PDB file of C-alpha atoms in Angstrom:
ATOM      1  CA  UNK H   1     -18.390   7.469   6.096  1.00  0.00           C
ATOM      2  CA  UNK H   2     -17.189  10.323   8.355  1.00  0.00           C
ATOM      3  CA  UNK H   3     -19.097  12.968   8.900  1.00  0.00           C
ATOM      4  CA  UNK H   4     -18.889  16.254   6.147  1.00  0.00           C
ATOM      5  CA  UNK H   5     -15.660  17.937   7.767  1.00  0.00           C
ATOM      6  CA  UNK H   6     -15.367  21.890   7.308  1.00  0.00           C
ATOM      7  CA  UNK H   7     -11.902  22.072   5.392  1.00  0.00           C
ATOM      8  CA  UNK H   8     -10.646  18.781   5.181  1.00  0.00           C
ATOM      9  CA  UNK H   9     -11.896  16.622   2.095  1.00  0.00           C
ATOM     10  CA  UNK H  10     -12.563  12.371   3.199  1.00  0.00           C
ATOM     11  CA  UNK H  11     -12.788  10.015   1.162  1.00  0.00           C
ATOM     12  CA  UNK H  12     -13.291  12.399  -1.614  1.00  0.00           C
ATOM     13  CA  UNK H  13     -11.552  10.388  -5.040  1.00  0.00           C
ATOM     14  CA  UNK H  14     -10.592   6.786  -5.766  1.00  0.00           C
ATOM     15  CA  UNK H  15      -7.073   7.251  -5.416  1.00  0.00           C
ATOM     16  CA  UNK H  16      -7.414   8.006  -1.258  1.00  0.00           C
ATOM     17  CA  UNK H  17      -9.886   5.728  -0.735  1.00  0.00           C
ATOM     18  CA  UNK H  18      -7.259   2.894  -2.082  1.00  0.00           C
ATOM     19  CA  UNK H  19      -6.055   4.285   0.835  1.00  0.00           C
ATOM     20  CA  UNK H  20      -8.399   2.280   3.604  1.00  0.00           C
ATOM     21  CA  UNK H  21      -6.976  -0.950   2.289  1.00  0.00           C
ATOM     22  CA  UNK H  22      -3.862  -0.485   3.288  1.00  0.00           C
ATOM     23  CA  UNK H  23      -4.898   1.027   6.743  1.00  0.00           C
ATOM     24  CA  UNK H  24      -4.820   5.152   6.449  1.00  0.00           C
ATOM     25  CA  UNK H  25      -8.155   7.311   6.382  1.00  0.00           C
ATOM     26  CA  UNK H  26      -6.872  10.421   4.585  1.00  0.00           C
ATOM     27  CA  UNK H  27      -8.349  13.992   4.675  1.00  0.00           C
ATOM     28  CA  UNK H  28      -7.217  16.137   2.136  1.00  0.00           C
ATOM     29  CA  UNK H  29      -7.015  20.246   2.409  1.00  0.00           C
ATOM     30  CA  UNK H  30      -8.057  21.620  -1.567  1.00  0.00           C
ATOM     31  CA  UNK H  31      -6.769  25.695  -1.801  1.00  0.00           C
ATOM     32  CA  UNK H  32      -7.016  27.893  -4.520  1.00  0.00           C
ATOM     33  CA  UNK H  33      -3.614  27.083  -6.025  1.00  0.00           C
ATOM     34  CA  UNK H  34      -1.015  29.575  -6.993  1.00  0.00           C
ATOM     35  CA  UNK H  35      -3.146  33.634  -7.300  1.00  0.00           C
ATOM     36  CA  UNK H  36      -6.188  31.778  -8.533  1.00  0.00           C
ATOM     37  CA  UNK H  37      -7.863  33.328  -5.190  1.00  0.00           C
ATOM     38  CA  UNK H  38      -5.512  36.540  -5.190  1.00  0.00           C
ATOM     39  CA  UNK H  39      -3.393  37.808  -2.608  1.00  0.00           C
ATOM     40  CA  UNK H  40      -0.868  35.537  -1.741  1.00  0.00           C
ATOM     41  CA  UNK H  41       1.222  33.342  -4.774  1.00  0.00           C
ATOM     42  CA  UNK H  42       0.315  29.684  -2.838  1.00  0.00           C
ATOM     43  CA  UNK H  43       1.921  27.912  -5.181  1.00  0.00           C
ATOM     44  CA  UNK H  44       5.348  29.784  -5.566  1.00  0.00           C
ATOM     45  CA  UNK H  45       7.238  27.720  -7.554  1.00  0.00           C
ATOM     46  CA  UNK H  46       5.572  26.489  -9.577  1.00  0.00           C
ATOM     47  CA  UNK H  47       6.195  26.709 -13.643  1.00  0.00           C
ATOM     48  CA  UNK H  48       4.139  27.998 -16.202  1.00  0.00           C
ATOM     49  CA  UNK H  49       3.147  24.452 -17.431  1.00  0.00           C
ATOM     50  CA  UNK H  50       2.678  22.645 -13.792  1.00  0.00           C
ATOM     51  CA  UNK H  51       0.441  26.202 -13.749  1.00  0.00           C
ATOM     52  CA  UNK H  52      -1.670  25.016 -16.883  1.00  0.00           C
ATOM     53  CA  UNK H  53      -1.602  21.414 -16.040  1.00  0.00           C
ATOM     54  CA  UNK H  54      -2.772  21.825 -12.310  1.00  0.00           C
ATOM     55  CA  UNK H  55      -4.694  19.214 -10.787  1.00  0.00           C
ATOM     56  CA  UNK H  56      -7.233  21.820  -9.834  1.00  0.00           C
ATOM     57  CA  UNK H  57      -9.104  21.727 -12.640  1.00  0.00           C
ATOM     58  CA  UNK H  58      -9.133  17.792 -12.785  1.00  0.00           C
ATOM     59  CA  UNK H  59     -11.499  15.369 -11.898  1.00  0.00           C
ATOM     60  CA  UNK H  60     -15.165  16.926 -10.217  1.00  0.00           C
ATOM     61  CA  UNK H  61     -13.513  20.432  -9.707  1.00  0.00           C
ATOM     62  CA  UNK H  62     -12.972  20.232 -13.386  1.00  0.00           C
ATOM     63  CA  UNK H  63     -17.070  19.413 -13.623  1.00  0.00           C
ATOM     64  CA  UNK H  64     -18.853  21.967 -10.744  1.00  0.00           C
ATOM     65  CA  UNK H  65     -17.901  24.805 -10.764  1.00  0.00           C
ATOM     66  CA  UNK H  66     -19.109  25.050  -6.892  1.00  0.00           C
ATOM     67  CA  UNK H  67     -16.402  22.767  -6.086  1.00  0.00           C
ATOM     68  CA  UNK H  68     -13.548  25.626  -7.449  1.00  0.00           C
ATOM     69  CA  UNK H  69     -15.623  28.619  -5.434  1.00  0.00           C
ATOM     70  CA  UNK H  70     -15.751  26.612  -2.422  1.00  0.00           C
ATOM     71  CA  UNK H  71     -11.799  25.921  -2.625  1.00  0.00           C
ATOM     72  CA  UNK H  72     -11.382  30.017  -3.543  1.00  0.00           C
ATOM     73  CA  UNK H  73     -13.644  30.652  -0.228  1.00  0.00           C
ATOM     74  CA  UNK H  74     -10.991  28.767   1.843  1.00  0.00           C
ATOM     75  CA  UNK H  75      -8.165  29.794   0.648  1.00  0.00           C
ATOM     76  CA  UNK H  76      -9.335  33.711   1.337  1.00  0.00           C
ATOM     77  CA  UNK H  77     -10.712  32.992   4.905  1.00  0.00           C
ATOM     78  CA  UNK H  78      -6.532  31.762   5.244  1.00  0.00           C
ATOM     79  CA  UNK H  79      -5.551  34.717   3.961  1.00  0.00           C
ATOM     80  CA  UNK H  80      -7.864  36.691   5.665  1.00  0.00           C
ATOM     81  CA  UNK H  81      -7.529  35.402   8.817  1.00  0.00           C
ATOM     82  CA  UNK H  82      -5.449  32.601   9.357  1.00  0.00           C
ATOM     83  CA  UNK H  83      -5.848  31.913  13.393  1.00  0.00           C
ATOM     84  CA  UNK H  84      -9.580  31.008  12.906  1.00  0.00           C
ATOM     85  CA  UNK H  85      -8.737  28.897   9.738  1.00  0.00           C
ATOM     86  CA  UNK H  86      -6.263  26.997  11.768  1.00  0.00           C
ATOM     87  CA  UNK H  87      -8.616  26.611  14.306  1.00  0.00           C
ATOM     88  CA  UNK H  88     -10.652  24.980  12.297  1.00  0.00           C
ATOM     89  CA  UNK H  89      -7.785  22.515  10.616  1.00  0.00           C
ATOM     90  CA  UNK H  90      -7.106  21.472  14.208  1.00  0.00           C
ATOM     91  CA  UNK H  91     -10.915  20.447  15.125  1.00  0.00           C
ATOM     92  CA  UNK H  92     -11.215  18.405  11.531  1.00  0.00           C
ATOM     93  CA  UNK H  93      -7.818  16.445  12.741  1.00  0.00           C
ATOM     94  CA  UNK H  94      -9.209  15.650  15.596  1.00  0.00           C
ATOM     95  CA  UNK H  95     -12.418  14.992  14.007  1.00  0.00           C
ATOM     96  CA  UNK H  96     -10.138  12.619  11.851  1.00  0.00           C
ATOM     97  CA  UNK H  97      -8.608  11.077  14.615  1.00  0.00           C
ATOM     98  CA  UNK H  98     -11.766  10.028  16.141  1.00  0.00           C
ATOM     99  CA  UNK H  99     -13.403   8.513  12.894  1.00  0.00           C
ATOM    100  CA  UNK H 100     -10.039   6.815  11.997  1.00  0.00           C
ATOM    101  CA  UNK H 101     -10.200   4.931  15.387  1.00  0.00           C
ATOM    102  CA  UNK H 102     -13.564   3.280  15.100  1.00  0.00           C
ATOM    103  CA  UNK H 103     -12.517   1.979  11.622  1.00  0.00           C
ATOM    104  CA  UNK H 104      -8.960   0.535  13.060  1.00  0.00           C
ATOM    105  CA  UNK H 105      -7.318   3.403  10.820  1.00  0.00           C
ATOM    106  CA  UNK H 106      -4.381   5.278  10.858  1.00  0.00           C
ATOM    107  CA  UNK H 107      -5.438   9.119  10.430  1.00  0.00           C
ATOM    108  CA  UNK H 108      -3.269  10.773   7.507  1.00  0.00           C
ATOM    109  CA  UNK H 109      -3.210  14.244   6.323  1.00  0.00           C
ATOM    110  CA  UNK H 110      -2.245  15.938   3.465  1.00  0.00           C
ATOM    111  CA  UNK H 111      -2.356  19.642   3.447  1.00  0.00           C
ATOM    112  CA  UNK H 112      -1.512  21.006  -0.401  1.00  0.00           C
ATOM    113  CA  UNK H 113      -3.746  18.975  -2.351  1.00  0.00           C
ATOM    114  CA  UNK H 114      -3.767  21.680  -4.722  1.00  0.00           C
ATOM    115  CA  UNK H 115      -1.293  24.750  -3.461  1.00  0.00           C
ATOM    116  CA  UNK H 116       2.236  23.789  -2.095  1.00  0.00           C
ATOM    117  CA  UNK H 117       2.448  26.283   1.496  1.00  0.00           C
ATOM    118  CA  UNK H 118       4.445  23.914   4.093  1.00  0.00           C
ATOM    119  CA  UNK H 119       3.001  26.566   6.882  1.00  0.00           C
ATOM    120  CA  UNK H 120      -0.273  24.289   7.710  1.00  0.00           C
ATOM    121  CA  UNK H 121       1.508  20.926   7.974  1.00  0.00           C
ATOM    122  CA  UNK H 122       4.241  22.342  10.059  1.00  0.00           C
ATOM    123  CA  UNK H 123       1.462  23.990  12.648  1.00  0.00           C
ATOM    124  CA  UNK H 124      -0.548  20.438  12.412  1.00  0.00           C
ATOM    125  CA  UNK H 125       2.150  17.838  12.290  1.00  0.00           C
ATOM    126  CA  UNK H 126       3.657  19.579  15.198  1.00  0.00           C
ATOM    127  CA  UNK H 127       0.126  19.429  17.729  1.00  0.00           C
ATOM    128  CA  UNK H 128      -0.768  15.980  16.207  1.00  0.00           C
ATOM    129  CA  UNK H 129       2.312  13.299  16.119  1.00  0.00           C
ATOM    130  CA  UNK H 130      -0.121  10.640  16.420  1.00  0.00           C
ATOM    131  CA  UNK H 131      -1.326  11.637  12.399  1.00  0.00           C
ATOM    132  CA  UNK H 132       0.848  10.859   9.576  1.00  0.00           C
ATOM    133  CA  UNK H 133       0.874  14.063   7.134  1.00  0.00           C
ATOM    134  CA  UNK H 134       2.346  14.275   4.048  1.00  0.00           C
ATOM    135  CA  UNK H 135       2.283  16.532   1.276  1.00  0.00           C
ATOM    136  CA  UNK H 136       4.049  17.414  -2.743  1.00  0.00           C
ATOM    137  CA  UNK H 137       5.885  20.047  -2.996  1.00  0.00           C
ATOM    138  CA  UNK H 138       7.752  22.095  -5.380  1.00  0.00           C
ATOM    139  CA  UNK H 139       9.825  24.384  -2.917  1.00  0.00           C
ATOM    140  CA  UNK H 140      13.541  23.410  -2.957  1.00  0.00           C
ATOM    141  CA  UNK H 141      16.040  21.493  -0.290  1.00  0.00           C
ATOM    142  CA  UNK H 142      12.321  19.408   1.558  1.00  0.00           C
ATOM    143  CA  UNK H 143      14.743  17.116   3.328  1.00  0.00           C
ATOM    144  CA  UNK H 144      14.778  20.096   5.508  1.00  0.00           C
ATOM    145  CA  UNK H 145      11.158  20.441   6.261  1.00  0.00           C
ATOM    146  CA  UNK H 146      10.757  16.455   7.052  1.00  0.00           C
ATOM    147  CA  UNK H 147       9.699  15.532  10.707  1.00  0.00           C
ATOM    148  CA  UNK H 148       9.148  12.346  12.090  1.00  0.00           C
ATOM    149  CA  UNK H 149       5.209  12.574  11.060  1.00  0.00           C
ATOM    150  CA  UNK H 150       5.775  14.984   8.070  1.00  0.00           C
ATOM    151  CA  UNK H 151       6.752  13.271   4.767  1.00  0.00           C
ATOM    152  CA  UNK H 152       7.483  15.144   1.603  1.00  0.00           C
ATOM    153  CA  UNK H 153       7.664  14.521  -2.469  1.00  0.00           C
ATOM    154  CA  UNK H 154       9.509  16.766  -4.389  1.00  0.00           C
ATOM    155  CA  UNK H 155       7.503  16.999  -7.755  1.00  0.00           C
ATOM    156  CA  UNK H 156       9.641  17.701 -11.299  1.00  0.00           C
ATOM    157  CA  UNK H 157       8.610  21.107 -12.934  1.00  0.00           C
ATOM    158  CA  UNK H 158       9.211  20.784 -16.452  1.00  0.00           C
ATOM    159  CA  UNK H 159      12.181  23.213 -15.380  1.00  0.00           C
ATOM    160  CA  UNK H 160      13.753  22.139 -11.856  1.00  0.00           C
ATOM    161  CA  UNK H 161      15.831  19.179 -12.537  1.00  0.00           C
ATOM    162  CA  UNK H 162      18.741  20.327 -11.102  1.00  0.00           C
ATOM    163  CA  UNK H 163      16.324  20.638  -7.489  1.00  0.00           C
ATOM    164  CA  UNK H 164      14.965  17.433  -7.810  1.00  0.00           C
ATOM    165  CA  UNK H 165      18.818  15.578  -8.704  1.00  0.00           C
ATOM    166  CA  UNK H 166      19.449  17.081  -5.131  1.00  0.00           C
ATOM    167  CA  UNK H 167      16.523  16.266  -3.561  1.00  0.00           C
ATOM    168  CA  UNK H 168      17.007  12.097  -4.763  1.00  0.00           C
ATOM    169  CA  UNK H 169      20.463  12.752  -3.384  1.00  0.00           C
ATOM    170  CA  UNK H 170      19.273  14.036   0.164  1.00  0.00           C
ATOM    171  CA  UNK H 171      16.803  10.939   0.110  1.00  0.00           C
ATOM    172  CA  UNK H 172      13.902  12.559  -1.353  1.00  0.00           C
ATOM    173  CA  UNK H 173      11.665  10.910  -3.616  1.00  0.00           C
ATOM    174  CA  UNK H 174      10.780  13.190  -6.562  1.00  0.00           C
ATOM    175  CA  UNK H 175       7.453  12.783  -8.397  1.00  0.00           C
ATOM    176  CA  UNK H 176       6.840  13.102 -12.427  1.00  0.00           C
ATOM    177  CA  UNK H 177       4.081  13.000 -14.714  1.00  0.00           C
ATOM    178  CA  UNK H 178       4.414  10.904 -17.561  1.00  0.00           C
ATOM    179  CA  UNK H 179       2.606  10.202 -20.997  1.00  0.00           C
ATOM    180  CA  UNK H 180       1.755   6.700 -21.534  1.00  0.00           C
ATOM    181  CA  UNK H 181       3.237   3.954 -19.862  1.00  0.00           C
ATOM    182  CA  UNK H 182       5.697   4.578 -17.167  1.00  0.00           C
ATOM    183  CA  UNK H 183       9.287   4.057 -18.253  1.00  0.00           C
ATOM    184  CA  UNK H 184      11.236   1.598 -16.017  1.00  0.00           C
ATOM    185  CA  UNK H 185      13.262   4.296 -15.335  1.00  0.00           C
ATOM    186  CA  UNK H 186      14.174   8.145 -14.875  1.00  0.00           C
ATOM    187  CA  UNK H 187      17.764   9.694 -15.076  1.00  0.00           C
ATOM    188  CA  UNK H 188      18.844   6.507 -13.907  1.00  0.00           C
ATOM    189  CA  UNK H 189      16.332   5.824 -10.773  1.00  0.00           C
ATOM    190  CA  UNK H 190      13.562   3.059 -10.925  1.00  0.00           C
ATOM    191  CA  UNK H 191      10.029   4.293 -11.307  1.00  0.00           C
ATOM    192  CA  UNK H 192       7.184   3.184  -9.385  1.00  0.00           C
ATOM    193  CA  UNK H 193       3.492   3.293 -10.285  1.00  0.00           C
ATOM    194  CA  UNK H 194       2.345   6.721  -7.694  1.00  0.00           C
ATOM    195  CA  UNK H 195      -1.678   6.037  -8.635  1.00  0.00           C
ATOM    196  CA  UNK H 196      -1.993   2.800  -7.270  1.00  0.00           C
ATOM    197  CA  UNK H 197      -2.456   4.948  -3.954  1.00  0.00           C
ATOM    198  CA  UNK H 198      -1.926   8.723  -2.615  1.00  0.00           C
ATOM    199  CA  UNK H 199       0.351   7.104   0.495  1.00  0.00           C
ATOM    200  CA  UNK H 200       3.341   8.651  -0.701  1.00  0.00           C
ATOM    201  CA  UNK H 201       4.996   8.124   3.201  1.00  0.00           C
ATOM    202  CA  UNK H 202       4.903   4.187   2.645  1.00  0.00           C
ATOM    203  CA  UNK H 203       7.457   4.589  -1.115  1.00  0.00           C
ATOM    204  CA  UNK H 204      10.469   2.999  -0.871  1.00  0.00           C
ATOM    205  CA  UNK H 205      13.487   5.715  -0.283  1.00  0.00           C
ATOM    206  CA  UNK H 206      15.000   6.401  -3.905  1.00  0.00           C
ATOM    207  CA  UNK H 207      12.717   6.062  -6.527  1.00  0.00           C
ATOM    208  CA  UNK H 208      10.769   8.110  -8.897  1.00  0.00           C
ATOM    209  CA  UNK H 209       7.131   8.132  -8.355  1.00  0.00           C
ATOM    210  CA  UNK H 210       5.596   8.002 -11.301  1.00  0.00           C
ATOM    211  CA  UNK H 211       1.889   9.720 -12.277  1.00  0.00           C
ATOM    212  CA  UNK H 212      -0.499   9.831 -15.109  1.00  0.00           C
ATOM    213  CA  UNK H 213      -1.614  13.027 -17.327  1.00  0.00           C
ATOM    214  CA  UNK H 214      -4.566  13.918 -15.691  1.00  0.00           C
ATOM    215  CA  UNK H 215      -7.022  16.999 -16.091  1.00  0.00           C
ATOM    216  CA  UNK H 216      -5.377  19.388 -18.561  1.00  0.00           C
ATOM    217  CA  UNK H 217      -1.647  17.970 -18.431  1.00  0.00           C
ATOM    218  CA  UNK H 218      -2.905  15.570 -21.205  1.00  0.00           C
ATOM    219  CA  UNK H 219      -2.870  18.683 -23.081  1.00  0.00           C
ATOM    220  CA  UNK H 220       0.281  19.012 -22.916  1.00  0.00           C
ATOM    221  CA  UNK H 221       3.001  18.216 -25.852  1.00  0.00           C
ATOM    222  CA  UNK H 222       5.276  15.656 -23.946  1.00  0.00           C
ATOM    223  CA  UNK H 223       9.140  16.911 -22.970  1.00  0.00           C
ATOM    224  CA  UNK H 224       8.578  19.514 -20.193  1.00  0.00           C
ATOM    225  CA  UNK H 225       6.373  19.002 -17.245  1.00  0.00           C
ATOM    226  CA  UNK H 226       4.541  15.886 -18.920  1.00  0.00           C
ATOM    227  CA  UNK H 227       7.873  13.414 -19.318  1.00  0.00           C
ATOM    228  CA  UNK H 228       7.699  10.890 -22.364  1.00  0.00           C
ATOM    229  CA  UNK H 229       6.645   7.546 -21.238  1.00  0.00           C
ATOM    230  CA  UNK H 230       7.236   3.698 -22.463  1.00  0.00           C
ATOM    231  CA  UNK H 231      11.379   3.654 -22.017  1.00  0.00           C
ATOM    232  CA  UNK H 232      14.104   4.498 -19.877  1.00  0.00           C
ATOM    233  CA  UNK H 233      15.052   8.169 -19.740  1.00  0.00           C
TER     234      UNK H 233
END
């Protein structure tokens, strides 16, 4: 185990630690998502369901409440003052570096675990080429935003299909939650299983990466954000 790291999460759910396995150690940054800590919208596309459905209040956030205030304490130092913060996020990559290497691990980083602000990874992927970061994101035309170590999702809204038809044709995978089984496929692209692991960088180019209702999504009435499952859409 590496050693408690001030803003990036290690090791911290199932789904990145099926992650070793296949050679990453990932640290994930948790904000505050969208105005949940004021200030600043950090999640600004988002729609009203991907707002209700948020992963933030899914798995042990969803169960301490000290795991939400601690999340709402980062995102306001950011805010506050964001050269100390990035400080910081540089020290815990090279902190990730380090611990990577005496594993034989690639070091991987994504930034918008739960808030979609392409700032951080820019800053980061830029110092660090020797990381892999990735992130989900929302925010239209992310071919754009891609770097050789910077890999981006684009995630379906409930109401952005247009966005994510453009994204698939840029080369873009787009991510989608589904109810029950995943379909085979989605407005005619093939649909692969996205929680067999969080490596989103290692998906094959043109395909929709499919993902489970978690948290309050299964909540949800199936159509919008949450797609119907079981058959080819």
């Amino acid at each position: 185990m590496i050693n408690k790291l001030e803003l990036l999460s290690v090791e911290s759910d199932a789904k990145t630690i099926k992650g070793n396995k296949k050679g990453y150690l990932t640290g994930i940054l948790y904000l505050a998502p969208s105005t949940e800590a004021g200030g600043r919208d950090l999640c600004p596309m988002a729609s009203p369901e991907c707002r209700l459905a948020c992963l933030y209040g899914a798995g042990m956030a969803g169960v301490f409440p000290s795991i939400k205030r601690a999340r709402i304490a980062k995102t306001l130092w950011y805010l506050r003052d964001p050269k100390s913060f990035m400080d910081s996020l540089r020290a815990d990559a090279c902190r990730l570096i380090v611990a990577a290497a005496k594993r034989s691990l690639t070091p991987c980083i994504r930034f918008n675990g739960t808030s979609d602000d392409p700032k951080l990874a820019r800053a980061v992927a830029t110092a660090f080429p020797e990381i892999q970061c990735y992130d989900y994101t929302k925010i239209p035309a992310p071919w754009k935003r891609v770097t050789a170590n910077y890999h981006l999702t684009f995630s379906f809204s409930g109401t952005n299909l247009a966005e994510c038809m453009d994204a698939l044709a840029h080369g873009i995978n787009v991510a989608v939650v589904f109810s029950g089984a995943l379909p085979a496929t989605w407005h005619g692209y093939p649909v692969i299983d996205g929680d067999e692991s969080d490596l989103r960088f290692l998906d094959p180019v043109g395909v929709i990466v499919g993902l489970s209702t978690k948290g309050d999504a299964r909540k949800l009435t199936a159509g919008g954000f949450v797609q119907i499952g079981g058959a080819a859409a």
